């Protein structure tokens, strides 16, 4: 079987860069995007690849249970045809700024939770259970230092709902890690990781803030670092920074 990476949230930014670097390294990738018609950069990347067949692009709207299920079915079909899901990266996310706790609307708070927490967890749950005899080696959730409850970043004005959604994601992925370990068998070898990608300059981060963001990096540097961390770290239920530093929950 051919080892394959599944990248969810692959149309731009960090997710697109994951696909780019993995293809450059000769990997096979299944890329999930919210809308096939709005993934021009990803389609161009696939077309420019020396072996375009190594990249499969499927729709996966992380806010829709039906879309997640259809995506899972597509990945299942690929597995049946000879691909093995080796690693899964859940990168899909949203940041509508500002999202202050004293101003947030019900619908905007719900959107952050559905996109940043519920959708990624449900998608991971479906993908992890696709093949009981060959579960993925690693399930990686792109989180944020904003979701740390130990290191509260009170200078981040306007990040209330975003931070809460990432904190909830962190807690759920830790439960997922513990549950897979308790399940035993081959499941206990599946490693669940949370990753802080750094202060990456992407379209989502292109907002006017009331403070200086220090240590900004480009997506290629972030992803190159995260790929090393994903390869090296095998402590399930742990939280890491893109540069290999352990991050406190």
PDB file of C-alpha atoms in Angstrom:
ATOM      1  CA  UNK A   1       0.000   0.000   0.000  1.00  0.00           C
ATOM      2  CA  UNK A   2       1.131   3.564  -0.699  1.00  0.00           C
ATOM      3  CA  UNK A   3       1.586   5.757   2.389  1.00  0.00           C
ATOM      4  CA  UNK A   4      -0.494   8.924   2.068  1.00  0.00           C
ATOM      5  CA  UNK A   5      -0.930  12.152   3.989  1.00  0.00           C
ATOM      6  CA  UNK A   6      -4.400  13.661   4.432  1.00  0.00           C
ATOM      7  CA  UNK A   7      -4.386  17.459   4.736  1.00  0.00           C
ATOM      8  CA  UNK A   8      -7.706  19.102   5.638  1.00  0.00           C
ATOM      9  CA  UNK A   9      -7.860  22.846   4.988  1.00  0.00           C
ATOM     10  CA  UNK A  10      -5.440  22.763   2.068  1.00  0.00           C
ATOM     11  CA  UNK A  11      -6.591  25.544  -0.252  1.00  0.00           C
ATOM     12  CA  UNK A  12      -4.308  28.286   1.077  1.00  0.00           C
ATOM     13  CA  UNK A  13      -1.808  29.323   3.720  1.00  0.00           C
ATOM     14  CA  UNK A  14      -0.387  26.658   5.977  1.00  0.00           C
ATOM     15  CA  UNK A  15      -2.429  23.819   4.489  1.00  0.00           C
ATOM     16  CA  UNK A  16      -1.386  24.650   0.933  1.00  0.00           C
ATOM     17  CA  UNK A  17       2.230  24.795   2.052  1.00  0.00           C
ATOM     18  CA  UNK A  18       1.919  21.356   3.663  1.00  0.00           C
ATOM     19  CA  UNK A  19       0.761  19.964   0.330  1.00  0.00           C
ATOM     20  CA  UNK A  20       3.553  21.769  -1.534  1.00  0.00           C
ATOM     21  CA  UNK A  21       6.350  20.468   0.667  1.00  0.00           C
ATOM     22  CA  UNK A  22       4.959  16.947   0.882  1.00  0.00           C
ATOM     23  CA  UNK A  23       4.689  16.710  -2.906  1.00  0.00           C
ATOM     24  CA  UNK A  24       8.220  18.060  -3.227  1.00  0.00           C
ATOM     25  CA  UNK A  25       9.336  15.270  -0.884  1.00  0.00           C
ATOM     26  CA  UNK A  26       7.688  12.658  -3.097  1.00  0.00           C
ATOM     27  CA  UNK A  27       4.722  11.972  -0.798  1.00  0.00           C
ATOM     28  CA  UNK A  28       1.159  11.151  -1.810  1.00  0.00           C
ATOM     29  CA  UNK A  29      -1.455  13.616  -0.556  1.00  0.00           C
ATOM     30  CA  UNK A  30      -5.234  13.734  -0.261  1.00  0.00           C
ATOM     31  CA  UNK A  31      -6.101  17.423   0.094  1.00  0.00           C
ATOM     32  CA  UNK A  32      -9.444  18.469   1.568  1.00  0.00           C
ATOM     33  CA  UNK A  33     -10.800  21.926   0.718  1.00  0.00           C
ATOM     34  CA  UNK A  34     -13.988  23.736   1.661  1.00  0.00           C
ATOM     35  CA  UNK A  35     -14.830  24.519  -1.972  1.00  0.00           C
ATOM     36  CA  UNK A  36     -13.295  22.932  -5.070  1.00  0.00           C
ATOM     37  CA  UNK A  37     -14.142  26.024  -7.106  1.00  0.00           C
ATOM     38  CA  UNK A  38     -12.161  28.281  -4.753  1.00  0.00           C
ATOM     39  CA  UNK A  39      -8.991  26.202  -4.565  1.00  0.00           C
ATOM     40  CA  UNK A  40      -7.211  27.668  -7.589  1.00  0.00           C
ATOM     41  CA  UNK A  41      -3.757  27.716  -5.976  1.00  0.00           C
ATOM     42  CA  UNK A  42      -4.060  24.063  -5.013  1.00  0.00           C
ATOM     43  CA  UNK A  43      -5.196  23.035  -8.492  1.00  0.00           C
ATOM     44  CA  UNK A  44      -2.262  24.972  -9.973  1.00  0.00           C
ATOM     45  CA  UNK A  45       0.110  23.262  -7.557  1.00  0.00           C
ATOM     46  CA  UNK A  46      -1.184  19.853  -8.581  1.00  0.00           C
ATOM     47  CA  UNK A  47      -0.874  20.704 -12.274  1.00  0.00           C
ATOM     48  CA  UNK A  48       2.746  21.795 -11.820  1.00  0.00           C
ATOM     49  CA  UNK A  49       3.665  18.594  -9.980  1.00  0.00           C
ATOM     50  CA  UNK A  50       5.820  16.127 -11.953  1.00  0.00           C
ATOM     51  CA  UNK A  51       3.404  13.348 -10.985  1.00  0.00           C
ATOM     52  CA  UNK A  52      -0.027  15.003 -10.533  1.00  0.00           C
ATOM     53  CA  UNK A  53      -1.546  11.641  -9.605  1.00  0.00           C
ATOM     54  CA  UNK A  54       0.202  11.909  -6.241  1.00  0.00           C
ATOM     55  CA  UNK A  55      -2.256  14.656  -5.255  1.00  0.00           C
ATOM     56  CA  UNK A  56      -5.972  13.951  -4.869  1.00  0.00           C
ATOM     57  CA  UNK A  57      -8.206  16.968  -4.204  1.00  0.00           C
ATOM     58  CA  UNK A  58     -11.582  16.454  -2.553  1.00  0.00           C
ATOM     59  CA  UNK A  59     -14.178  18.757  -1.050  1.00  0.00           C
ATOM     60  CA  UNK A  60     -14.424  18.895   2.734  1.00  0.00           C
ATOM     61  CA  UNK A  61     -16.418  21.686   4.333  1.00  0.00           C
ATOM     62  CA  UNK A  62     -15.433  21.320   7.958  1.00  0.00           C
ATOM     63  CA  UNK A  63     -18.641  23.043   9.121  1.00  0.00           C
ATOM     64  CA  UNK A  64     -20.877  20.423   7.456  1.00  0.00           C
ATOM     65  CA  UNK A  65     -21.275  16.926   8.874  1.00  0.00           C
ATOM     66  CA  UNK A  66     -22.559  15.750   5.488  1.00  0.00           C
ATOM     67  CA  UNK A  67     -19.507  17.151   3.697  1.00  0.00           C
ATOM     68  CA  UNK A  68     -17.155  15.602   6.255  1.00  0.00           C
ATOM     69  CA  UNK A  69     -18.846  12.225   5.794  1.00  0.00           C
ATOM     70  CA  UNK A  70     -18.572  12.434   1.990  1.00  0.00           C
ATOM     71  CA  UNK A  71     -14.898  13.337   2.320  1.00  0.00           C
ATOM     72  CA  UNK A  72     -14.345  10.419   4.669  1.00  0.00           C
ATOM     73  CA  UNK A  73     -16.040   8.137   2.151  1.00  0.00           C
ATOM     74  CA  UNK A  74     -13.721   9.411  -0.599  1.00  0.00           C
ATOM     75  CA  UNK A  75     -10.675   8.764   1.563  1.00  0.00           C
ATOM     76  CA  UNK A  76     -12.080   5.297   2.301  1.00  0.00           C
ATOM     77  CA  UNK A  77     -12.357   4.621  -1.429  1.00  0.00           C
ATOM     78  CA  UNK A  78      -8.722   5.645  -1.888  1.00  0.00           C
ATOM     79  CA  UNK A  79      -7.726   3.273   0.905  1.00  0.00           C
ATOM     80  CA  UNK A  80      -9.636   0.465  -0.794  1.00  0.00           C
ATOM     81  CA  UNK A  81      -7.760   1.200  -4.027  1.00  0.00           C
ATOM     82  CA  UNK A  82      -4.363   0.810  -2.371  1.00  0.00           C
ATOM     83  CA  UNK A  83      -3.518   3.983  -0.436  1.00  0.00           C
ATOM     84  CA  UNK A  84      -2.757   3.864   3.294  1.00  0.00           C
ATOM     85  CA  UNK A  85      -3.508   6.903   5.422  1.00  0.00           C
ATOM     86  CA  UNK A  86      -0.230   7.404   7.251  1.00  0.00           C
ATOM     87  CA  UNK A  87      -0.614  10.887   8.738  1.00  0.00           C
ATOM     88  CA  UNK A  88      -3.560  13.284   9.035  1.00  0.00           C
ATOM     89  CA  UNK A  89      -3.212  17.047   9.462  1.00  0.00           C
ATOM     90  CA  UNK A  90      -6.316  18.999  10.502  1.00  0.00           C
ATOM     91  CA  UNK A  91      -5.508  22.555   9.483  1.00  0.00           C
ATOM     92  CA  UNK A  92      -8.931  24.045   8.684  1.00  0.00           C
ATOM     93  CA  UNK A  93      -9.744  27.059  10.807  1.00  0.00           C
ATOM     94  CA  UNK A  94     -11.219  30.530  10.915  1.00  0.00           C
ATOM     95  CA  UNK A  95     -10.498  33.857  12.577  1.00  0.00           C
ATOM     96  CA  UNK A  96     -13.080  36.629  12.343  1.00  0.00           C
ATOM     97  CA  UNK A  97     -11.469  39.591  14.055  1.00  0.00           C
ATOM     98  CA  UNK A  98     -12.380  41.014  16.496  1.00  0.00           C
ATOM     99  CA  UNK A  99     -14.193  38.370  18.533  1.00  0.00           C
ATOM    100  CA  UNK A 100     -14.246  39.861  22.019  1.00  0.00           C
ATOM    101  CA  UNK A 101     -16.114  38.087  24.809  1.00  0.00           C
ATOM    102  CA  UNK A 102     -17.900  41.345  25.651  1.00  0.00           C
ATOM    103  CA  UNK A 103     -19.098  41.869  22.078  1.00  0.00           C
ATOM    104  CA  UNK A 104     -19.356  38.461  20.380  1.00  0.00           C
ATOM    105  CA  UNK A 105     -22.623  37.415  18.751  1.00  0.00           C
ATOM    106  CA  UNK A 106     -24.121  33.960  19.194  1.00  0.00           C
ATOM    107  CA  UNK A 107     -23.651  33.124  15.506  1.00  0.00           C
ATOM    108  CA  UNK A 108     -20.035  34.326  15.320  1.00  0.00           C
ATOM    109  CA  UNK A 109     -19.058  32.424  18.462  1.00  0.00           C
ATOM    110  CA  UNK A 110     -20.772  29.326  17.078  1.00  0.00           C
ATOM    111  CA  UNK A 111     -18.927  29.720  13.764  1.00  0.00           C
ATOM    112  CA  UNK A 112     -15.540  29.747  15.524  1.00  0.00           C
ATOM    113  CA  UNK A 113     -16.459  26.653  17.532  1.00  0.00           C
ATOM    114  CA  UNK A 114     -17.866  24.749  14.555  1.00  0.00           C
ATOM    115  CA  UNK A 115     -14.883  25.564  12.330  1.00  0.00           C
ATOM    116  CA  UNK A 116     -11.987  25.407  14.791  1.00  0.00           C
ATOM    117  CA  UNK A 117     -13.173  22.720  17.216  1.00  0.00           C
ATOM    118  CA  UNK A 118     -16.152  20.586  16.281  1.00  0.00           C
ATOM    119  CA  UNK A 119     -15.419  20.113  12.584  1.00  0.00           C
ATOM    120  CA  UNK A 120     -11.753  19.083  12.962  1.00  0.00           C
ATOM    121  CA  UNK A 121     -12.556  16.654  15.784  1.00  0.00           C
ATOM    122  CA  UNK A 122     -15.444  15.009  13.900  1.00  0.00           C
ATOM    123  CA  UNK A 123     -13.373  14.790  10.721  1.00  0.00           C
ATOM    124  CA  UNK A 124     -10.474  13.200  12.614  1.00  0.00           C
ATOM    125  CA  UNK A 125     -12.831  10.776  14.333  1.00  0.00           C
ATOM    126  CA  UNK A 126     -14.216   9.554  11.012  1.00  0.00           C
ATOM    127  CA  UNK A 127     -10.794   9.248   9.376  1.00  0.00           C
ATOM    128  CA  UNK A 128      -9.168   7.520  12.341  1.00  0.00           C
ATOM    129  CA  UNK A 129     -11.830   4.809  12.273  1.00  0.00           C
ATOM    130  CA  UNK A 130     -11.662   4.109   8.533  1.00  0.00           C
ATOM    131  CA  UNK A 131      -9.416   1.048   8.708  1.00  0.00           C
ATOM    132  CA  UNK A 132      -9.299  -0.801  12.062  1.00  0.00           C
ATOM    133  CA  UNK A 133      -6.380  -2.948  10.925  1.00  0.00           C
ATOM    134  CA  UNK A 134      -4.317   0.022   9.779  1.00  0.00           C
ATOM    135  CA  UNK A 135      -5.104   3.214  11.720  1.00  0.00           C
ATOM    136  CA  UNK A 136      -3.015   6.322  10.949  1.00  0.00           C
ATOM    137  CA  UNK A 137       0.382   6.753  12.547  1.00  0.00           C
ATOM    138  CA  UNK A 138      -0.218  10.364  13.521  1.00  0.00           C
ATOM    139  CA  UNK A 139      -3.159  12.749  13.773  1.00  0.00           C
ATOM    140  CA  UNK A 140      -2.009  16.356  13.941  1.00  0.00           C
ATOM    141  CA  UNK A 141      -4.256  19.274  14.871  1.00  0.00           C
ATOM    142  CA  UNK A 142      -3.064  22.767  13.999  1.00  0.00           C
ATOM    143  CA  UNK A 143      -3.848  24.599  17.218  1.00  0.00           C
ATOM    144  CA  UNK A 144      -2.483  27.880  18.582  1.00  0.00           C
ATOM    145  CA  UNK A 145      -0.659  29.256  21.590  1.00  0.00           C
ATOM    146  CA  UNK A 146      -3.799  31.373  21.995  1.00  0.00           C
ATOM    147  CA  UNK A 147      -5.548  28.198  23.148  1.00  0.00           C
ATOM    148  CA  UNK A 148      -3.197  27.604  26.075  1.00  0.00           C
ATOM    149  CA  UNK A 149      -4.954  27.988  29.439  1.00  0.00           C
ATOM    150  CA  UNK A 150      -1.643  27.895  31.302  1.00  0.00           C
ATOM    151  CA  UNK A 151      -0.089  30.797  29.417  1.00  0.00           C
ATOM    152  CA  UNK A 152      -2.944  33.270  29.096  1.00  0.00           C
ATOM    153  CA  UNK A 153      -2.174  35.920  26.493  1.00  0.00           C
ATOM    154  CA  UNK A 154      -4.152  38.830  27.882  1.00  0.00           C
ATOM    155  CA  UNK A 155      -2.531  41.209  25.393  1.00  0.00           C
ATOM    156  CA  UNK A 156      -4.477  39.550  22.558  1.00  0.00           C
ATOM    157  CA  UNK A 157      -7.455  41.888  22.545  1.00  0.00           C
ATOM    158  CA  UNK A 158     -10.213  40.621  20.271  1.00  0.00           C
ATOM    159  CA  UNK A 159      -9.243  36.944  20.284  1.00  0.00           C
ATOM    160  CA  UNK A 160     -11.814  35.664  22.798  1.00  0.00           C
ATOM    161  CA  UNK A 161     -13.835  33.264  20.645  1.00  0.00           C
ATOM    162  CA  UNK A 162     -10.791  32.153  18.658  1.00  0.00           C
ATOM    163  CA  UNK A 163      -8.825  31.375  21.828  1.00  0.00           C
ATOM    164  CA  UNK A 164     -11.782  29.551  23.368  1.00  0.00           C
ATOM    165  CA  UNK A 165     -12.230  27.428  20.247  1.00  0.00           C
ATOM    166  CA  UNK A 166      -8.556  26.426  20.245  1.00  0.00           C
ATOM    167  CA  UNK A 167      -8.613  25.651  23.987  1.00  0.00           C
ATOM    168  CA  UNK A 168     -11.627  23.394  23.402  1.00  0.00           C
ATOM    169  CA  UNK A 169      -9.827  21.750  20.482  1.00  0.00           C
ATOM    170  CA  UNK A 170      -6.814  21.079  22.703  1.00  0.00           C
ATOM    171  CA  UNK A 171      -8.933  19.418  25.361  1.00  0.00           C
ATOM    172  CA  UNK A 172     -10.818  17.224  22.886  1.00  0.00           C
ATOM    173  CA  UNK A 173      -7.700  16.033  21.099  1.00  0.00           C
ATOM    174  CA  UNK A 174      -6.186  15.032  24.451  1.00  0.00           C
ATOM    175  CA  UNK A 175      -9.284  12.939  25.123  1.00  0.00           C
ATOM    176  CA  UNK A 176      -8.959  11.409  21.659  1.00  0.00           C
ATOM    177  CA  UNK A 177      -5.347  10.478  22.402  1.00  0.00           C
ATOM    178  CA  UNK A 178      -6.270   8.858  25.728  1.00  0.00           C
ATOM    179  CA  UNK A 179      -9.238   6.991  24.242  1.00  0.00           C
ATOM    180  CA  UNK A 180      -7.189   5.504  21.400  1.00  0.00           C
ATOM    181  CA  UNK A 181      -4.557   4.368  23.898  1.00  0.00           C
ATOM    182  CA  UNK A 182      -7.217   2.728  26.070  1.00  0.00           C
ATOM    183  CA  UNK A 183      -8.743   1.070  23.017  1.00  0.00           C
ATOM    184  CA  UNK A 184      -5.538  -0.893  22.642  1.00  0.00           C
ATOM    185  CA  UNK A 185      -4.472  -3.055  19.729  1.00  0.00           C
ATOM    186  CA  UNK A 186      -3.021  -1.102  16.828  1.00  0.00           C
ATOM    187  CA  UNK A 187      -4.920   1.990  17.987  1.00  0.00           C
ATOM    188  CA  UNK A 188      -2.488   2.519  20.856  1.00  0.00           C
ATOM    189  CA  UNK A 189       0.242   3.262  18.301  1.00  0.00           C
ATOM    190  CA  UNK A 190      -1.665   6.222  16.829  1.00  0.00           C
ATOM    191  CA  UNK A 191      -0.055   9.435  18.059  1.00  0.00           C
ATOM    192  CA  UNK A 192      -2.252  12.522  18.431  1.00  0.00           C
ATOM    193  CA  UNK A 193      -0.431  15.859  18.454  1.00  0.00           C
ATOM    194  CA  UNK A 194      -1.335  19.535  18.802  1.00  0.00           C
ATOM    195  CA  UNK A 195       0.854  22.014  16.928  1.00  0.00           C
ATOM    196  CA  UNK A 196       1.351  25.740  17.345  1.00  0.00           C
ATOM    197  CA  UNK A 197       2.503  26.846  13.867  1.00  0.00           C
ATOM    198  CA  UNK A 198       4.015  30.129  15.015  1.00  0.00           C
ATOM    199  CA  UNK A 199       2.967  33.647  14.046  1.00  0.00           C
ATOM    200  CA  UNK A 200       2.580  32.803  10.376  1.00  0.00           C
ATOM    201  CA  UNK A 201       1.936  35.484   7.777  1.00  0.00           C
ATOM    202  CA  UNK A 202      -1.136  34.166   5.945  1.00  0.00           C
ATOM    203  CA  UNK A 203      -4.355  35.600   4.531  1.00  0.00           C
ATOM    204  CA  UNK A 204      -6.159  34.672   7.758  1.00  0.00           C
ATOM    205  CA  UNK A 205      -3.609  36.615   9.794  1.00  0.00           C
ATOM    206  CA  UNK A 206      -3.777  39.659   7.520  1.00  0.00           C
ATOM    207  CA  UNK A 207      -5.661  41.856   9.999  1.00  0.00           C
ATOM    208  CA  UNK A 208      -4.994  45.162  11.736  1.00  0.00           C
ATOM    209  CA  UNK A 209      -4.194  44.489  15.379  1.00  0.00           C
ATOM    210  CA  UNK A 210      -3.740  46.850  18.280  1.00  0.00           C
ATOM    211  CA  UNK A 211      -0.355  45.428  19.200  1.00  0.00           C
ATOM    212  CA  UNK A 212       2.905  44.408  17.574  1.00  0.00           C
ATOM    213  CA  UNK A 213       3.150  40.760  16.535  1.00  0.00           C
ATOM    214  CA  UNK A 214       6.689  39.623  17.230  1.00  0.00           C
ATOM    215  CA  UNK A 215       8.522  36.783  15.564  1.00  0.00           C
ATOM    216  CA  UNK A 216       6.405  36.540  12.425  1.00  0.00           C
ATOM    217  CA  UNK A 217       7.456  33.813  10.006  1.00  0.00           C
ATOM    218  CA  UNK A 218       6.465  32.672   6.543  1.00  0.00           C
ATOM    219  CA  UNK A 219       4.385  29.566   5.889  1.00  0.00           C
ATOM    220  CA  UNK A 220       7.268  27.633   4.320  1.00  0.00           C
ATOM    221  CA  UNK A 221       9.436  28.022   7.444  1.00  0.00           C
ATOM    222  CA  UNK A 222       6.568  27.043   9.722  1.00  0.00           C
ATOM    223  CA  UNK A 223       5.620  23.936   7.750  1.00  0.00           C
ATOM    224  CA  UNK A 224       9.219  22.786   7.337  1.00  0.00           C
ATOM    225  CA  UNK A 225       9.603  22.963  11.103  1.00  0.00           C
ATOM    226  CA  UNK A 226       6.296  21.229  11.798  1.00  0.00           C
ATOM    227  CA  UNK A 227       7.137  18.370   9.442  1.00  0.00           C
ATOM    228  CA  UNK A 228      10.303  17.746  11.465  1.00  0.00           C
ATOM    229  CA  UNK A 229       8.348  17.819  14.719  1.00  0.00           C
ATOM    230  CA  UNK A 230       5.696  15.458  13.339  1.00  0.00           C
ATOM    231  CA  UNK A 231       8.404  13.032  12.291  1.00  0.00           C
ATOM    232  CA  UNK A 232      10.270  13.178  15.600  1.00  0.00           C
ATOM    233  CA  UNK A 233       7.614  13.375  18.318  1.00  0.00           C
ATOM    234  CA  UNK A 234       5.701  10.261  19.348  1.00  0.00           C
ATOM    235  CA  UNK A 235       4.223  11.227  22.726  1.00  0.00           C
ATOM    236  CA  UNK A 236       0.499  11.071  22.109  1.00  0.00           C
ATOM    237  CA  UNK A 237      -1.599  13.899  23.531  1.00  0.00           C
ATOM    238  CA  UNK A 238       1.285  16.383  23.546  1.00  0.00           C
ATOM    239  CA  UNK A 239       1.491  20.015  22.403  1.00  0.00           C
ATOM    240  CA  UNK A 240       4.441  21.330  20.369  1.00  0.00           C
ATOM    241  CA  UNK A 241       5.624  24.517  18.686  1.00  0.00           C
ATOM    242  CA  UNK A 242       6.728  24.549  15.066  1.00  0.00           C
ATOM    243  CA  UNK A 243      10.376  24.876  16.133  1.00  0.00           C
ATOM    244  CA  UNK A 244      10.367  21.793  18.373  1.00  0.00           C
ATOM    245  CA  UNK A 245       9.691  23.451  21.730  1.00  0.00           C
ATOM    246  CA  UNK A 246       7.079  21.811  23.935  1.00  0.00           C
ATOM    247  CA  UNK A 247       4.128  24.125  24.539  1.00  0.00           C
ATOM    248  CA  UNK A 248       2.194  24.172  27.837  1.00  0.00           C
ATOM    249  CA  UNK A 249      -1.488  23.328  27.706  1.00  0.00           C
TER     250      UNK A 249
END
